Tab-separated table of C-alpha atoms in Angstrom:
chain	number	residue	atom	x	y	z
A	3	MET	CA	24.413	3.825	6.758
A	4	ARG	CA	23.363	3.240	3.239
A	5	ARG	CA	23.398	6.036	0.793
A	6	LEU	CA	23.610	9.645	-0.258
A	7	LEU	CA	20.236	11.184	-0.888
A	8	ILE	CA	18.634	13.763	-3.093
A	9	PRO	CA	15.277	15.401	-2.363
A	10	THR	CA	12.169	14.132	-3.972
A	11	LEU	CA	8.775	15.729	-4.138
A	12	ILE	CA	6.897	12.478	-4.603
A	13	VAL	CA	6.295	11.033	-1.167
A	14	SER	CA	3.876	8.549	0.363
A	15	LEU	CA	1.792	10.265	3.006
A	16	LEU	CA	1.054	8.725	5.581
A	17	LEU	CA	19.456	9.155	8.274
A	18	THR	CA	25.321	8.207	10.093
A	19	GLY	CA	26.913	4.629	11.115
A	20	PHE	CA	29.164	2.235	9.227
A	21	GLY	CA	28.264	-0.396	6.656
A	22	MET	CA	26.288	1.900	4.380
A	23	GLN	CA	25.830	1.897	0.633
A	24	LEU	CA	26.330	5.063	-1.356
A	25	ASP	CA	24.671	5.447	-4.690
A	26	LEU	CA	24.065	9.138	-5.254
A	27	PRO	CA	26.230	12.263	-5.699
A	28	SER	CA	28.493	13.204	-2.789
A	29	ASP	CA	27.202	16.778	-2.674
A	30	GLN	CA	23.846	15.587	-1.414
A	31	PRO	CA	22.751	14.687	2.140
A	32	LEU	CA	24.355	11.491	3.322
A	33	LYS	CA	22.029	8.862	4.590
A	34	MET	CA	23.580	5.846	6.173
A	35	GLN	CA	21.099	3.080	6.469
A	36	TRP	CA	20.714	-0.653	6.494
A	37	GLY	CA	18.422	-2.745	4.372
A	38	PRO	CA	14.800	-3.316	5.328
A	39	LYS	CA	13.781	-5.753	7.978
A	40	THR	CA	10.546	-6.219	9.855
A	41	ALA	CA	10.726	-6.700	13.577
A	42	SER	CA	7.981	-8.238	15.615
A	43	ALA	CA	7.064	-6.950	19.031
A	44	LEU	CA	9.112	-8.562	21.783
A	45	ASP	CA	8.777	-8.637	25.558
A	46	LEU	CA	7.618	-5.116	26.242
A	47	PHE	CA	7.673	-4.998	30.005
A	48	GLY	CA	10.439	-5.085	32.550
A	49	SER	CA	10.186	-7.310	35.590
A	50	GLY	CA	9.383	-4.307	37.740
A	51	GLU	CA	6.032	-3.555	36.100
A	52	ASP	CA	2.664	-4.526	37.418
A	53	GLN	CA	1.338	-7.070	34.915
A	54	GLU	CA	-2.222	-5.809	35.336
A	55	ASP	CA	-1.160	-2.332	34.165
A	56	GLN	CA	0.725	-3.521	31.119
A	57	PRO	CA	-1.754	-2.518	28.374
A	58	ALA	CA	-2.152	1.034	29.689
A	59	ALA	CA	1.552	1.453	30.385
A	60	ALA	CA	2.515	0.209	26.937
A	61	LYS	CA	0.510	2.948	25.251
A	62	GLY	CA	1.802	5.872	27.361
A	63	ALA	CA	5.084	7.658	28.026
A	64	PHE	CA	7.756	5.438	29.583
A	65	TRP	CA	10.567	8.004	29.677
A	66	ARG	CA	11.536	10.819	32.013
A	67	THR	CA	11.171	14.508	31.198
A	68	ASP	CA	12.891	16.125	34.202
A	69	SER	CA	16.666	16.009	33.764
A	70	GLY	CA	17.440	17.238	37.280
A	71	ILE	CA	20.019	19.585	35.765
A	72	PRO	CA	19.488	23.328	36.337
A	73	LYS	CA	19.070	25.223	33.105
A	74	ALA	CA	22.195	27.125	32.171
A	75	GLN	CA	21.768	30.755	31.183
A	76	PRO	CA	25.056	31.625	29.516
A	77	VAL	CA	25.852	35.110	28.339
A	78	GLY	CA	27.793	34.676	25.136
A	79	VAL	CA	29.774	31.471	24.775
A	80	PRO	CA	29.493	29.070	27.757
A	81	THR	CA	32.816	28.616	29.521
A	82	SER	CA	32.416	24.831	29.532
A	83	PHE	CA	30.002	22.031	28.689
A	84	ALA	CA	31.920	19.572	30.905
A	85	ASP	CA	29.434	19.407	33.787
A	86	LEU	CA	26.556	18.825	31.410
A	87	ALA	CA	28.449	16.123	29.497
A	88	GLU	CA	29.412	14.290	32.697
A	89	ARG	CA	25.803	14.182	33.835
A	90	VAL	CA	24.321	12.781	30.654
A	91	ALA	CA	27.192	10.668	29.231
A	92	PRO	CA	26.299	7.484	31.188
A	93	ALA	CA	22.971	7.385	29.338
A	94	VAL	CA	24.626	7.578	25.891
A	95	VAL	CA	25.702	4.260	24.371
A	96	SER	CA	27.719	2.952	21.444
A	97	ILE	CA	25.946	0.400	19.274
A	98	GLN	CA	27.844	-2.285	17.375
A	99	THR	CA	26.014	-4.408	14.827
A	100	SER	CA	26.708	-7.315	12.515
A	101	GLY	CA	24.662	-9.194	9.952
A	102	THR	CA	24.558	-10.725	6.497
A	103	VAL	CA	23.308	-8.376	3.792
A	104	GLU	CA	22.872	-8.626	0.032
A	105	VAL	CA	24.773	-5.996	-1.879
A	106	GLY	CA	25.499	-5.234	-5.497
A	107	ARG	CA	28.561	-3.736	-7.112
A	108	MET	CA	28.383	0.030	-7.280
A	109	GLN	CA	29.943	2.160	-9.954
A	110	GLY	CA	31.899	5.323	-9.329
A	111	MET	CA	32.454	4.897	-5.568
A	112	PRO	CA	33.717	8.238	-4.261
A	113	PRO	CA	37.291	8.081	-2.885
A	114	GLY	CA	37.577	7.648	0.863
A	115	PHE	CA	34.457	5.514	1.341
A	116	GLU	CA	35.991	2.088	0.716
A	117	GLU	CA	36.407	1.451	4.445
A	118	PHE	CA	32.649	1.511	4.880
A	119	PHE	CA	32.468	-1.648	2.779
A	120	GLY	CA	34.811	-3.890	4.710
A	121	GLY	CA	37.921	-2.569	2.993
A	122	ASN	CA	36.987	-3.930	-0.454
A	123	PRO	CA	36.857	-1.025	-2.944
A	124	TRP	CA	34.330	-0.955	-5.719
A	125	HIS	CA	35.819	-0.419	-9.163
A	126	GLN	CA	34.281	1.800	-11.764
A	127	GLY	CA	32.822	0.068	-14.756
A	128	GLN	CA	31.977	-3.242	-13.092
A	129	PRO	CA	28.439	-4.553	-13.601
A	130	ASP	CA	26.018	-5.028	-10.762
A	131	GLN	CA	26.538	-8.445	-9.179
A	132	PRO	CA	24.287	-8.900	-6.136
A	133	ARG	CA	25.923	-11.066	-3.505
A	134	GLU	CA	25.819	-11.701	0.208
A	135	ARG	CA	28.488	-10.511	2.570
A	136	LYS	CA	29.031	-10.100	6.271
A	137	SER	CA	28.425	-6.536	7.316
A	138	SER	CA	29.279	-4.755	10.543
A	139	GLY	CA	28.530	-1.238	11.642
A	140	GLU	CA	28.603	1.216	14.491
A	141	GLY	CA	26.187	3.829	15.673
A	142	SER	CA	24.964	5.574	18.780
A	143	GLY	CA	21.922	5.544	21.027
A	144	PHE	CA	20.630	6.678	24.388
A	145	VAL	CA	18.804	5.095	27.326
A	146	ILE	CA	15.329	6.489	27.955
A	147	SER	CA	14.184	4.077	30.666
A	148	THR	CA	16.024	2.348	33.499
A	149	GLU	CA	14.205	-0.818	32.425
A	150	GLY	CA	16.605	-0.935	29.475
A	151	TYR	CA	14.826	0.808	26.593
A	152	ILE	CA	17.215	2.495	24.168
A	153	VAL	CA	16.475	4.779	21.222
A	154	THR	CA	18.558	4.852	18.050
A	155	ASN	CA	18.088	5.152	14.287
A	156	ASN	CA	16.314	2.490	12.308
A	157	HIS	CA	19.141	2.443	9.755
A	158	VAL	CA	21.668	1.588	12.474
A	159	VAL	CA	20.040	-1.699	13.447
A	160	GLU	CA	17.600	-2.964	10.839
A	161	ASP	CA	18.653	-6.066	8.937
A	162	MET	CA	21.285	-6.803	11.603
A	163	ASP	CA	21.555	-10.242	13.224
A	164	GLU	CA	23.490	-9.147	16.310
A	165	ILE	CA	23.290	-5.880	18.255
A	166	LYS	CA	25.630	-5.045	21.147
A	167	VAL	CA	25.360	-1.972	23.352
A	168	LEU	CA	28.485	-0.549	25.002
A	169	PHE	CA	28.121	1.740	28.009
A	170	LEU	CA	30.487	4.419	29.302
A	171	ASP	CA	31.784	2.182	32.105
A	172	GLY	CA	32.738	-0.562	29.630
A	173	THR	CA	29.685	-2.762	30.220
A	174	GLU	CA	28.528	-4.616	27.111
A	175	LEU	CA	24.992	-5.940	26.775
A	176	GLU	CA	23.134	-7.642	23.962
A	177	ALA	CA	20.100	-5.777	22.663
A	178	LYS	CA	16.933	-6.904	20.967
A	179	ILE	CA	14.781	-4.878	18.610
A	180	VAL	CA	11.448	-3.928	20.146
A	181	GLY	CA	10.173	-1.890	17.227
A	182	LEU	CA	11.245	-0.216	13.994
A	183	ASP	CA	9.842	2.683	12.012
A	184	PRO	CA	11.723	3.215	8.727
A	185	LYS	CA	9.534	6.162	7.761
A	186	THR	CA	10.919	8.313	10.599
A	187	ASP	CA	14.189	6.319	10.926
A	188	ILE	CA	13.551	5.553	14.595
A	189	ALA	CA	14.227	2.258	16.398
A	190	LEU	CA	13.515	1.131	19.949
A	191	LEU	CA	15.853	-1.446	21.514
A	192	LYS	CA	15.751	-3.327	24.820
A	193	VAL	CA	18.601	-4.636	26.952
A	194	ASP	CA	18.363	-6.690	30.135
A	195	PRO	CA	20.299	-4.598	32.639
A	196	GLY	CA	20.448	-7.374	35.213
A	197	ARG	CA	22.176	-5.931	38.276
A	198	LYS	CA	23.509	-2.959	36.357
A	199	LYS	CA	21.876	0.303	37.326
A	200	LEU	CA	21.103	2.224	34.166
A	201	THR	CA	21.073	5.996	33.805
A	202	ALA	CA	18.221	7.326	31.676
A	203	ILE	CA	18.336	10.659	29.925
A	204	ALA	CA	15.341	12.988	29.977
A	205	LEU	CA	13.382	13.783	26.825
A	206	GLY	CA	12.725	17.462	26.236
A	207	ASP	CA	10.402	19.520	24.058
A	208	SER	CA	11.821	20.072	20.577
A	209	ASP	CA	9.046	22.530	19.758
A	210	GLN	CA	10.580	24.947	22.270
A	211	ALA	CA	14.044	24.853	20.681
A	212	ARG	CA	14.919	27.956	18.664
A	213	PRO	CA	17.556	28.671	16.047
A	214	GLY	CA	20.555	30.011	17.970
A	215	ASP	CA	20.032	27.839	21.070
A	216	TRP	CA	23.131	25.998	22.309
A	217	VAL	CA	23.092	22.214	21.896
A	218	VAL	CA	25.501	19.347	22.618
A	219	ALA	CA	25.856	16.100	20.653
A	220	ILE	CA	27.334	12.938	22.150
A	221	GLY	CA	28.009	9.872	20.072
A	222	ASN	CA	30.390	7.424	18.458
A	223	PRO	CA	31.801	9.171	15.340
A	224	PHE	CA	34.160	6.907	13.378
A	225	GLY	CA	34.240	4.536	16.363
A	226	LEU	CA	35.497	7.206	18.792
A	227	ALA	CA	33.163	6.434	21.678
A	228	HIS	CA	31.534	9.165	23.717
A	229	THR	CA	32.726	12.084	21.654
A	230	VAL	CA	31.230	15.392	22.794
A	231	THR	CA	30.646	18.212	20.314
A	232	ALA	CA	28.789	21.485	20.775
A	233	GLY	CA	27.081	24.036	18.586
A	234	ILE	CA	23.746	25.685	18.070
A	235	VAL	CA	20.400	24.931	16.526
A	236	SER	CA	20.974	26.288	13.028
A	237	ALA	CA	17.420	25.922	11.751
A	238	LYS	CA	14.207	23.984	12.226
A	239	ASN	CA	11.640	22.330	9.988
A	240	ARG	CA	14.185	21.260	7.385
A	241	ARG	CA	12.493	19.163	4.735
A	242	GLU	CA	13.497	17.590	1.441
A	243	VAL	CA	16.724	16.442	3.113
A	244	THR	CA	16.026	12.755	2.568
A	245	ASN	CA	13.360	10.708	0.865
A	246	GLN	CA	11.455	10.020	4.078
A	247	SER	CA	7.765	10.853	4.168
A	248	TYR	CA	7.650	12.662	7.497
A	249	GLU	CA	10.947	14.549	7.696
A	250	ASP	CA	10.927	17.755	9.731
A	251	PHE	CA	14.561	17.973	10.825
A	252	ILE	CA	16.366	20.172	13.301
A	253	GLN	CA	19.550	21.446	11.639
A	254	THR	CA	22.634	21.912	13.838
A	255	ASP	CA	26.259	22.945	13.401
A	256	ALA	CA	27.407	20.703	16.269
A	257	ALA	CA	29.850	18.327	14.548
A	258	ILE	CA	28.070	15.129	13.533
A	259	ASN	CA	29.894	12.418	11.599
A	260	PRO	CA	29.471	8.765	10.562
A	261	GLY	CA	28.824	6.845	13.759
A	262	ASN	CA	26.796	9.620	15.415
A	263	SER	CA	23.593	8.128	13.998
A	264	GLY	CA	21.059	7.532	16.728
A	265	GLY	CA	22.847	9.655	19.309
A	266	PRO	CA	21.186	12.479	21.227
A	267	LEU	CA	21.147	16.190	20.527
A	268	ILE	CA	20.933	17.731	24.009
A	269	ASP	CA	19.887	21.134	25.306
A	270	LEU	CA	21.663	22.958	28.139
A	271	GLN	CA	19.333	21.385	30.672
A	272	GLY	CA	20.475	17.900	29.694
A	273	ARG	CA	17.325	16.910	27.828
A	274	VAL	CA	17.202	15.274	24.412
A	275	ILE	CA	15.632	17.490	21.779
A	276	GLY	CA	16.703	15.485	18.723
A	277	ILE	CA	18.049	12.181	17.395
A	278	ASN	CA	21.119	12.750	15.216
A	279	THR	CA	20.304	11.154	11.901
A	280	ALA	CA	21.742	12.699	8.729
A	281	ILE	CA	24.636	14.840	7.543
A	282	ARG	CA	25.340	16.952	4.518
A	283	SER	CA	28.317	15.336	2.842
A	284	ASN	CA	31.542	17.338	2.769
A	285	ALA	CA	30.197	19.586	5.537
A	286	ASN	CA	30.446	18.159	9.050
A	287	THR	CA	28.845	21.277	10.509
A	288	ILE	CA	25.544	20.694	8.703
A	289	GLY	CA	23.782	17.911	10.553
A	290	PHE	CA	20.149	16.944	10.882
A	291	SER	CA	18.259	15.503	13.842
A	292	VAL	CA	14.793	14.002	14.127
A	293	PRO	CA	12.830	16.191	16.590
A	294	ILE	CA	12.281	14.316	19.826
A	295	ASN	CA	8.612	15.305	19.828
A	296	GLN	CA	8.179	13.308	16.646
A	297	ALA	CA	9.802	10.324	18.345
A	298	LYS	CA	7.624	10.669	21.435
A	299	GLN	CA	4.543	10.288	19.250
A	300	ILE	CA	5.577	6.841	18.028
A	301	LEU	CA	7.702	5.318	20.835
A	302	PRO	CA	4.670	4.026	22.765
A	303	GLN	CA	3.454	2.241	19.615
A	304	LEU	CA	6.895	0.761	18.983
A	305	ARG	CA	6.971	-0.515	22.561
A	306	ALA	CA	3.486	-1.967	22.429
A	307	ASP	CA	3.206	-3.234	18.868
A	308	GLY	CA	6.671	-3.197	17.294
A	309	HIS	CA	5.488	-0.931	14.486
A	310	VAL	CA	3.580	2.291	13.885
A	311	THR	CA	-0.024	2.514	12.716
A	312	ARG	CA	-0.743	5.615	10.665
A	313	GLY	CA	-3.816	7.306	9.318
A	314	TRP	CA	-4.613	7.113	5.611
A	315	LEU	CA	-6.479	9.542	3.384
A	316	GLY	CA	-5.877	8.248	-0.137
A	317	VAL	CA	-5.113	11.232	-2.333
A	318	GLN	CA	-2.304	12.387	-4.561
A	319	ILE	CA	-1.216	15.940	-3.866
A	320	GLN	CA	1.118	18.621	-5.145
A	321	GLY	CA	2.211	22.077	-4.087
A	322	VAL	CA	0.418	25.242	-5.116
A	323	THR	CA	2.536	27.630	-7.193
A	324	GLN	CA	1.470	31.205	-7.826
A	325	GLU	CA	0.525	30.263	-11.390
A	326	ILE	CA	-1.707	27.458	-10.151
A	327	ALA	CA	-3.173	29.710	-7.465
A	328	ASP	CA	-4.124	32.198	-10.176
A	329	GLN	CA	-5.752	29.462	-12.249
A	330	PHE	CA	-7.779	28.233	-9.281
A	331	GLU	CA	-8.672	31.780	-8.235
A	332	LEU	CA	-7.025	31.357	-4.837
A	333	ASP	CA	-6.176	34.393	-2.711
A	334	GLU	CA	-2.713	32.959	-1.964
A	335	ALA	CA	-0.434	30.115	-3.027
A	336	ARG	CA	-0.919	27.790	-0.088
A	337	GLY	CA	-2.366	24.373	0.708
A	338	ALA	CA	-2.126	20.923	-0.877
A	339	LEU	CA	-3.655	20.557	-4.325
A	340	VAL	CA	-5.392	17.227	-4.899
A	341	SER	CA	-4.342	16.006	-8.337
A	342	GLN	CA	-5.901	12.562	-7.916
A	343	VAL	CA	-8.317	10.839	-5.565
A	344	LEU	CA	-7.507	7.157	-5.347
A	345	PRO	CA	-10.462	4.771	-5.736
A	346	ASN	CA	-12.030	3.074	-2.730
A	347	THR	CA	-10.340	5.395	-0.260
A	348	PRO	CA	-11.482	7.521	2.692
A	349	ALA	CA	-11.038	10.644	0.564
A	350	GLU	CA	-13.314	9.325	-2.173
A	351	ALA	CA	-15.926	8.196	0.325
A	352	GLY	CA	-15.754	11.534	2.129
A	353	GLY	CA	-16.357	13.663	-0.959
A	354	ILE	CA	-12.882	14.986	-1.796
A	355	GLU	CA	-12.498	15.710	-5.509
A	356	ARG	CA	-9.604	16.247	-7.879
A	357	GLY	CA	-8.823	19.954	-8.013
A	358	ASP	CA	-9.667	20.561	-4.359
A	359	VAL	CA	-7.011	22.457	-2.413
A	360	ILE	CA	-6.753	21.176	1.166
A	361	VAL	CA	-6.116	24.194	3.392
A	362	GLU	CA	-7.044	22.797	6.811
A	363	PHE	CA	-7.062	19.377	8.472
A	364	ASN	CA	-8.625	18.981	11.907
A	365	ASP	CA	-8.196	22.696	12.629
A	366	VAL	CA	-4.512	22.589	11.579
A	367	PRO	CA	-3.791	25.062	8.735
A	368	ILE	CA	-1.962	23.522	5.767
A	369	GLY	CA	0.393	26.173	4.431
A	370	GLU	CA	2.547	23.899	2.243
A	371	TRP	CA	1.755	20.492	0.776
A	372	HIS	CA	4.433	18.691	2.851
A	373	GLU	CA	2.694	19.662	6.095
A	374	LEU	CA	-0.265	17.415	5.282
A	375	PRO	CA	1.387	13.939	5.407
A	376	SER	CA	2.387	14.103	9.085
A	377	VAL	CA	-0.934	15.536	10.176
A	378	VAL	CA	-2.852	12.763	8.430
A	379	ALA	CA	-0.444	10.043	9.588
A	380	ASN	CA	-0.800	11.099	13.234
A	381	THR	CA	-4.593	10.935	13.072
A	382	PRO	CA	-5.999	7.818	14.782
A	383	VAL	CA	-7.418	5.186	12.461
A	384	SER	CA	-11.233	5.310	12.225
A	385	ALA	CA	-11.282	8.827	13.687
A	386	LYS	CA	-13.421	11.351	11.869
A	387	ALA	CA	-11.368	14.255	10.547
A	388	ASN	CA	-12.660	17.629	9.441
A	389	VAL	CA	-11.029	18.507	6.118
A	390	VAL	CA	-11.433	22.015	4.716
A	391	VAL	CA	-10.821	22.568	1.011
A	392	MET	CA	-11.058	25.389	-1.471
A	393	ARG	CA	-13.298	24.389	-4.370
A	394	ASP	CA	-14.307	26.818	-7.097
A	395	GLY	CA	-13.208	29.709	-4.891
A	396	LYS	CA	-15.319	28.622	-1.922
A	397	ARG	CA	-14.420	26.931	1.388
A	398	LYS	CA	-16.030	23.564	1.890
A	399	SER	CA	-15.763	21.201	4.864
A	400	PHE	CA	-15.905	17.413	4.796
A	401	GLY	CA	-16.062	14.892	7.604
A	402	ILE	CA	-13.821	11.975	6.590
A	403	LYS	CA	-13.328	8.714	8.446
A	404	ILE	CA	-9.571	8.089	8.382
A	405	GLY	CA	-8.366	4.710	7.192
A	406	GLU	CA	-5.254	2.730	8.137
A	407	LEU	CA	-2.117	3.114	6.059
A	408	GLU	CA	-0.669	-0.195	4.981
A	409	GLU	CA	2.730	-0.579	3.368
A	410	THR	CA	1.105	-1.460	0.058
A	411	LYS	CA	-1.185	1.546	0.141
A	412	THR	CA	-0.504	5.147	-0.798
A	413	LEU	CA	-1.718	7.585	1.818
A	414	ALA	CA	-1.014	10.275	-0.689
A	415	SER	CA	1.706	10.663	-3.234
A	416	VAL	CA	2.999	14.041	-4.164
A	417	ALA	CA	3.107	14.896	-7.815
A	418	PRO	CA	6.202	16.646	-9.128
A	419	GLN	CA	6.096	20.397	-8.609
A	420	ILE	CA	6.261	22.174	-11.970
A	421	ASP	CA	6.303	25.909	-12.622
A	422	GLY	CA	4.723	27.418	-15.734
A	423	THR	CA	6.576	30.163	-17.655
A	424	GLU	CA	6.262	31.230	-21.283
A	425	ALA	CA	4.447	29.740	-24.493
A	426	PHE	CA	2.864	26.409	-25.274
A	427	GLY	CA	5.212	24.587	-27.730
A	428	LEU	CA	3.980	20.983	-27.955
A	429	ARG	CA	2.445	18.478	-30.383
A	430	ALA	CA	0.032	15.703	-29.475
A	431	GLN	CA	-2.034	12.888	-30.931
A	432	ASP	CA	-5.129	10.988	-29.904
A	433	VAL	CA	-4.793	8.095	-27.466
A	434	THR	CA	-6.180	5.084	-29.320
A	435	PRO	CA	-7.085	1.802	-27.568
A	436	SER	CA	-4.011	0.100	-29.056
A	437	LEU	CA	-1.752	2.974	-27.993
A	438	ALA	CA	-3.263	2.953	-24.525
A	439	ASP	CA	-2.516	-0.767	-24.309
A	440	GLN	CA	1.093	-0.201	-25.407
A	441	LEU	CA	1.529	2.574	-22.856
A	442	GLY	CA	-0.149	0.593	-20.060
A	443	LEU	CA	-2.968	3.118	-19.673
A	444	ASP	CA	-6.179	2.072	-17.961
A	445	GLU	CA	-8.342	3.873	-20.488
A	446	ALA	CA	-8.019	5.432	-23.928
A	447	ASN	CA	-8.860	9.044	-23.142
A	448	GLY	CA	-6.927	12.271	-23.439
A	449	VAL	CA	-4.135	13.013	-25.891
A	450	ILE	CA	-0.496	11.990	-25.734
A	451	VAL	CA	2.317	14.520	-26.097
A	452	THR	CA	4.499	13.386	-29.003
A	453	GLU	CA	6.873	16.359	-29.252
A	454	VAL	CA	7.957	19.207	-26.968
A	455	ASP	CA	9.717	22.318	-28.246
A	456	PRO	CA	12.857	22.566	-26.049
A	457	ASP	CA	12.577	26.373	-26.163
A	458	GLY	CA	8.821	26.537	-25.541
A	459	SER	CA	6.868	27.087	-22.360
A	460	ALA	CA	5.661	23.472	-22.260
A	461	ALA	CA	9.276	22.293	-21.901
A	462	GLU	CA	10.069	24.984	-19.356
A	463	ALA	CA	6.968	24.079	-17.369
A	464	GLY	CA	7.985	20.418	-17.370
A	465	ILE	CA	5.738	18.848	-19.972
A	466	GLN	CA	7.405	15.674	-21.240
A	467	ARG	CA	7.062	13.546	-24.350
A	468	GLY	CA	4.710	10.716	-23.416
A	469	ASP	CA	2.623	12.786	-20.995
A	470	VAL	CA	-1.120	12.323	-21.433
A	471	ILE	CA	-3.134	15.548	-21.255
A	472	VAL	CA	-6.618	14.823	-19.961
A	473	GLU	CA	-7.913	18.309	-19.120
A	474	VAL	CA	-7.411	21.946	-20.100
A	475	ASN	CA	-8.835	24.604	-17.791
A	476	ARG	CA	-10.882	21.950	-15.966
A	477	GLY	CA	-12.474	20.766	-19.229
A	478	VAL	CA	-12.039	17.202	-20.493
A	479	VAL	CA	-9.818	16.857	-23.574
A	480	LYS	CA	-11.437	14.470	-26.036
A	481	SER	CA	-8.968	14.594	-28.922
A	482	ALA	CA	-5.868	16.312	-30.266
A	483	LYS	CA	-8.131	18.637	-32.209
A	484	ASP	CA	-10.070	19.405	-29.035
A	485	LEU	CA	-6.785	20.151	-27.238
A	486	ALA	CA	-5.744	22.626	-29.933
A	487	LYS	CA	-9.136	24.303	-29.742
A	488	LYS	CA	-9.046	24.609	-25.944
A	489	LEU	CA	-5.512	26.009	-25.979
A	490	GLU	CA	-6.466	28.460	-28.700
A	491	LYS	CA	-9.341	29.734	-26.569
A	492	ALA	CA	-7.139	30.079	-23.487
A	493	ASP	CA	-6.191	33.619	-22.555
A	494	ALA	CA	-2.707	34.385	-21.235
A	495	SER	CA	-2.401	30.995	-19.555
A	496	ALA	CA	-3.900	27.537	-19.418
A	497	LEU	CA	-4.162	24.961	-16.653
A	498	VAL	CA	-3.583	21.440	-17.945
A	499	LEU	CA	-4.034	18.169	-16.092
A	500	VAL	CA	-1.373	15.630	-17.056
A	501	ARG	CA	-1.195	11.882	-16.413
A	502	ARG	CA	2.395	10.644	-16.086
A	503	GLY	CA	2.788	6.996	-15.197
A	504	GLY	CA	0.620	6.377	-12.152
A	505	ASN	CA	0.536	10.055	-11.194
A	506	THR	CA	-1.573	13.002	-12.264
A	507	LEU	CA	-0.576	16.624	-11.797
A	508	TYR	CA	-1.694	20.108	-12.694
A	509	ILE	CA	0.647	22.255	-14.777
A	510	ALA	CA	0.193	25.942	-15.511
A	511	LEU	CA	1.242	27.069	-19.000
A	512	ASN	CA	1.640	30.700	-20.077
A	513	ARG	CA	1.079	31.864	-23.634
A	514	ALA	CA	4.098	33.379	-25.399
A	515	GLY	CA	4.037	37.157	-25.650
């Protein structure tokens, strides 16, 4: 486990164990995660596989889906979850890790978290002093194949030198990392079972789970192995819980605590529907699990290649507010607004332009901007995708050959969402070549905001000192005088395009009165 998290709206398109760092407020979701480490693909096949079938087998499902447990149909509260727990518990494991990590001193450590750092409290006011220390942690996992494949969270095992898996009967086996995917916080491990007969748990269909359905969590909270808790699915499609690009969590009120990371969330038929990953601090009945269907999409790649290959579009996007929808003459506030098309990208080659609103991708409707990253990421590299956009009030379709997302690339970044409200209230000056050089701008165009009235609509909409305004109502701004003229001509509102750092975003401003 590493840190507490706050939501962010800037993402790159394409969560509970010990030894974490905490660096954000305690009222935010708690993410417990290790430092980054890249794992190479290891031996992917058990001795029982036909070597000739290895390539095909590596790319397909290698887990069971039939639990063999009759589906319970309780009326009201089930009388007991004991039979279910006994059936699936042998497949749930405790994971103990150790490794050497580099850490820095942290200020303002919340009380009660010192034990996560080897018993050495951090004192307020001390400067950051990066150093190496021995770190150990605990988490949970579950067996998905009798060959020894185990699923857990990436943050439980990455950057760890030694990983031990403890089974219900007391057996302890060393595990190796087969593959890691930090973006979904999923890891695939492999143990050599030898003569031990492993029990594998079935993987279910998280899409079929509904809020109100009973679920059971089994894990290793605070080192208490094989703890069983029960509750319901509280909600689905929870986003902005962490800073991960592809989050789409199942929320549950089944008690999940530090150490449950990587453990299974199980339905009444004994099938895994989620991987317990994150908690809301100070509320142990608000937990979040990665949907198992999301895991099933990437586990074959982790087994075969050790990492996940994702599709890449190459745009920067933002959400569509009602104000922006009005400015773009859209019937409704939906879709992903393209605020920038990155150069030399599939989007640029395919004809996507800044100001387009992506409303459909390969026949999948895009209702909100955060739905687009996963859809693009799951598209095979080099596949041709049909992208439907709204441009100047008309639907247009583009066939785009999807590229491959690399860690150094941006599939799409999401510009900060900003709502427009009341009057303009800003001052600006021309961007000269020398000023552009000082600000690190690629080109000397647009005007720079030098002052923002704290009580004006520009401030309320999110305009900041140092922003560069490059367009007003889709027209290029050539100078400060040109900006004033364009704003003067604007009716009740104006749509401005702002460059902030490496991002560009549309902001809707309303005239006072």
